[in-house]
């Protein structure tokens, strides 16, 4: 990068795409009578013990309203096999569609939060309680604490490292573009 010809300007509205490379998750919630699932590309671990995560969710989304009402959500970690479902729940509003019913999404019930719905076909699940929320103009930044975590057998190896070969993760780049995290490099 010695010359300006080798540098490309990035619109500030797209700047998050330069660093947003974590796995996409599906967030499950309930309003007390009906379950909902949405896609969240911004889910960031904040600390290990107790485990805390920060998520950005649109304030008008059904899931955000459910979480503010009940104080609970599920972080459902999909793998490549779940791409079609992930895209569907991310492009259809729970305010307009009963996504769980329309797509026949099979749900599990939490063990740490028994009223919490979890997406059965996911590779892993973290049951969370709301700790803090901060609203901006159109987004809510919520901080949650994990109260129970589960995964399919084989998702984690003996060192609790994600098995990307058998359960490749999905990473949203923008629009309809995703990267499949399959290869692992060790140094």
Steps between C-alpha positions, in 0.01 A plus 500: 500500500757751390272704277148631513418283196520193724256642758123487466266730692222327689170677569458536876166319472696191387796534739367228734549248221874543540496346848168313523611144440363306796251219453142598427257380766126451517340662803192329636250661732138490607238756590356251748270329251676497161864424412705707258842461337717768338848514353770705674837565337636703794538270799817569696634313804569750779640282775551135585380456856214536527467502122364828365416600144403826331256490209364768269133457407266743328271662760191448286568127456262256666795325663623822663151569637477140630839527673408831664172343621634167632867572571610181324637384167669202343818530295469220245822436308429355155732314269516497121207256483277773648572770239150500342328529840747765615432710191121455529478609866727794420292627208147455639368713784347336803266799511350383168555122497479215746836369380502199733161381376550589132834318474411224748806586704532236768573656837650361820440640848787632705633324807627813678202711392219251450272739312771587246459357147815378322540407131540121505700466177776736618846367584520677838285699741561753777209589725530860615345750737499872428751699706497841333360676196583827334292644220625713215276648235419172322708231674502350842828384644421231751735329742401153609644241735504130422323279753531170309687386188468189286624367168458198281746219564807555283464879474779556753820298523662386828648851543158664444605635161232519228522214246477707180559199276176325599307811612616791279387837633338778299638854487299783345685734266198707393188454292470139382872428545635267767831329565499143620760448775630154431879502523689529826862611521718426800822689584 
